[in-house]
XYZ file of C-alpha atoms in Angstrom:
164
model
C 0.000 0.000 0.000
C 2.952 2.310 0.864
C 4.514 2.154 -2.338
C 1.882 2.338 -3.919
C 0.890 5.676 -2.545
C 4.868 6.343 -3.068
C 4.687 5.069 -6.629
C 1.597 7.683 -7.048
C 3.086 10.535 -5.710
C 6.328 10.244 -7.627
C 4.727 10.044 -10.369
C 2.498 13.141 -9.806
C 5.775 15.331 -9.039
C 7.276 14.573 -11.998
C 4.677 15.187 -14.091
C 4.261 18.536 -12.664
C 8.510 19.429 -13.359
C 7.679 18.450 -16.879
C 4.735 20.988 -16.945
C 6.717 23.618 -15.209
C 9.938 23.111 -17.542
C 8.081 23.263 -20.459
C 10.024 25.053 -23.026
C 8.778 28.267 -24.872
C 10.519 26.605 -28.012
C 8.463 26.403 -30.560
C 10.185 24.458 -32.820
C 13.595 22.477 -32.748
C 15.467 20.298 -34.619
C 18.946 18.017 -33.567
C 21.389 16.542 -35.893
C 23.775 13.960 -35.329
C 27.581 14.346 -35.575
C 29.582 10.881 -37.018
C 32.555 9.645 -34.774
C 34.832 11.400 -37.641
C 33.802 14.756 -36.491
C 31.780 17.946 -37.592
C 32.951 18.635 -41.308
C 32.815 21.726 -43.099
C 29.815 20.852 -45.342
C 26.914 22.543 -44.325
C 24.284 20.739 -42.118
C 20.811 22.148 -43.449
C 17.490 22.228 -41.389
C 14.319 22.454 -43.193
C 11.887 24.800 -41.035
C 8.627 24.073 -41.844
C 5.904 26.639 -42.354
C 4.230 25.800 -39.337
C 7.297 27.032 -37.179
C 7.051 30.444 -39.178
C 4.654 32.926 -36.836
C 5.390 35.999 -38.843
C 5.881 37.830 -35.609
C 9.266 38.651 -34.015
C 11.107 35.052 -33.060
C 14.994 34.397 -32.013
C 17.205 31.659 -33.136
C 19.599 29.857 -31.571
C 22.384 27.271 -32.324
C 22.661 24.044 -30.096
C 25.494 22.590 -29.640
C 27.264 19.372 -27.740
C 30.774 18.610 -27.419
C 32.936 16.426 -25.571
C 36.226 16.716 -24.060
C 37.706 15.390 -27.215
C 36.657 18.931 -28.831
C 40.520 20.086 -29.031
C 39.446 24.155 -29.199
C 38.477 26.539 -26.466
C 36.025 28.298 -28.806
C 34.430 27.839 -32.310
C 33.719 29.577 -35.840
C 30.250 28.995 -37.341
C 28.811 30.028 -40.276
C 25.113 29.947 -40.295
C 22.657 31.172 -43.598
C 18.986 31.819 -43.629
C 17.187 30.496 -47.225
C 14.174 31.365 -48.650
C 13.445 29.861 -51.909
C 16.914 28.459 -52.153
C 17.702 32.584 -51.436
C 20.521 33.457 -49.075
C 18.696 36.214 -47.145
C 21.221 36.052 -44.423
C 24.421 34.712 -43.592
C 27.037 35.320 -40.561
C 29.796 34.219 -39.048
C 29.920 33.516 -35.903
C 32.021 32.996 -33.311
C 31.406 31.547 -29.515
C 33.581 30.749 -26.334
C 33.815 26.841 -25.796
C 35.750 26.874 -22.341
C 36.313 29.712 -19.712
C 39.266 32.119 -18.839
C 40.708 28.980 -17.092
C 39.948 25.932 -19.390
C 36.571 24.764 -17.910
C 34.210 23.715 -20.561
C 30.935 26.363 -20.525
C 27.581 24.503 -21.600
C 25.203 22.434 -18.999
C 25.726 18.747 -18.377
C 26.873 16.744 -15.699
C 29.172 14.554 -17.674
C 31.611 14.557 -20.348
C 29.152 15.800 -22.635
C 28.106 20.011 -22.245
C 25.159 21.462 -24.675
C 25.451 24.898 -25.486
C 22.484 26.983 -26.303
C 24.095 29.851 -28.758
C 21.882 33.113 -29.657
C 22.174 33.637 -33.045
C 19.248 36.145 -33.833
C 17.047 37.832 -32.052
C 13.514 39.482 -32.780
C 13.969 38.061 -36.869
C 10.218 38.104 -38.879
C 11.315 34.975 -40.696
C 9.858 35.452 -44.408
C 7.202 32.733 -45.076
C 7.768 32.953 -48.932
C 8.462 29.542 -49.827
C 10.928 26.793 -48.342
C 12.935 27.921 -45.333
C 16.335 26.595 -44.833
C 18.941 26.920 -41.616
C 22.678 25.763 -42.888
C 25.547 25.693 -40.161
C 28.683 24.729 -40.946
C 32.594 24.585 -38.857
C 35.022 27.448 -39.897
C 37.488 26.436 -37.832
C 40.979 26.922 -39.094
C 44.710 26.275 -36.842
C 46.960 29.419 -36.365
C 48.710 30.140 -38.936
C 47.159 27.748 -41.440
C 44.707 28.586 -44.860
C 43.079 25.778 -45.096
C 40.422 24.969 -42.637
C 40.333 22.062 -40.004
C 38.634 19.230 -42.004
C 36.684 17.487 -39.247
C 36.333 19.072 -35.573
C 36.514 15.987 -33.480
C 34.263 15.812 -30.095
C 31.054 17.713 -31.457
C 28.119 15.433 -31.241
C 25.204 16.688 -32.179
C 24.399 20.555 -33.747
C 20.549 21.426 -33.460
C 18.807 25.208 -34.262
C 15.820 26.057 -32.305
C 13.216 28.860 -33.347
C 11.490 30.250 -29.989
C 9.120 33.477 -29.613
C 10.715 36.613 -28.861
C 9.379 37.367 -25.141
């Protein structure tokens, strides 16, 4: 009888932390990295129309590395499509690790995800397909070409949220 009263009550918390940590993301999408590493090709994310609100909405770049990740920051460059249209395209650069090596990102284990603002309060066109491509632009010191594969990032993912 006691555990099943436990059982119950369990249960009931943690279906109210998953109401209360509801997201306000409206839309997100993950891709896998392969073992070989994050190449320079550019991952694409179709957005669907749905996710487009034609009101003001911000968009951000996950990202998960492990300690194998050999950098303390990364280069990024990320294009908006419409209709197979660059409409915009940075590049973008974001801190990996702290002043003292520490990797930044959450995560309890070797693996930290890094939620990356890319832009903020964007009407994203609905005039036809909408595409997100990310690619590395990661280069060594002193070298032209760029690194071919970053080693240790695991997944890359792009989320489209309202602007509060």
């Amino acid at each position: 009888m006691i555990n099943k009263k436990l059982h119950s009550g369990i249960s009931f918390l943690v279906l109210i932390c998953f109401f209360c940590c509801v997201s306000e993301e409206e839309f997100s999408l993950q891709r896998a990295i392969s073992k070989k590493g994050l190449t320079q090709r550019p991952i694409v994310f179709e957005i669907p129309s749905t996710a487009l609100k034609g009101t003001p909405q911000n968009i951000f770049i996950w990202l998960r590395n492990t300690s194998k990740y050999e950098f303390s920051n990364i280069f990024l460059i990320a294009s908006l499509k419409v209709n197979n249209e660059t409409r915009i395209q940075d590049t973008l650069e974001f801190a990996m690790t702290n002043n003292n090596g520490s990797w930044l990102g959450k995560g309890f284990t070797e693996i930290k995800e890094n939620k990356l603002w890319w832009k903020e309060g964007l009407i994203i066109p609905n005039e036809g397909p909408v595409q997100i491509e990310i690619a590395q632009a990661m280069r060594n010191n002193g070298k032209l070409d760029g690194v071919p594969e970053l080693k240790g990032i695991i997944s890359l993912g792009i989320s489209i949220e309202d602007q509060q």
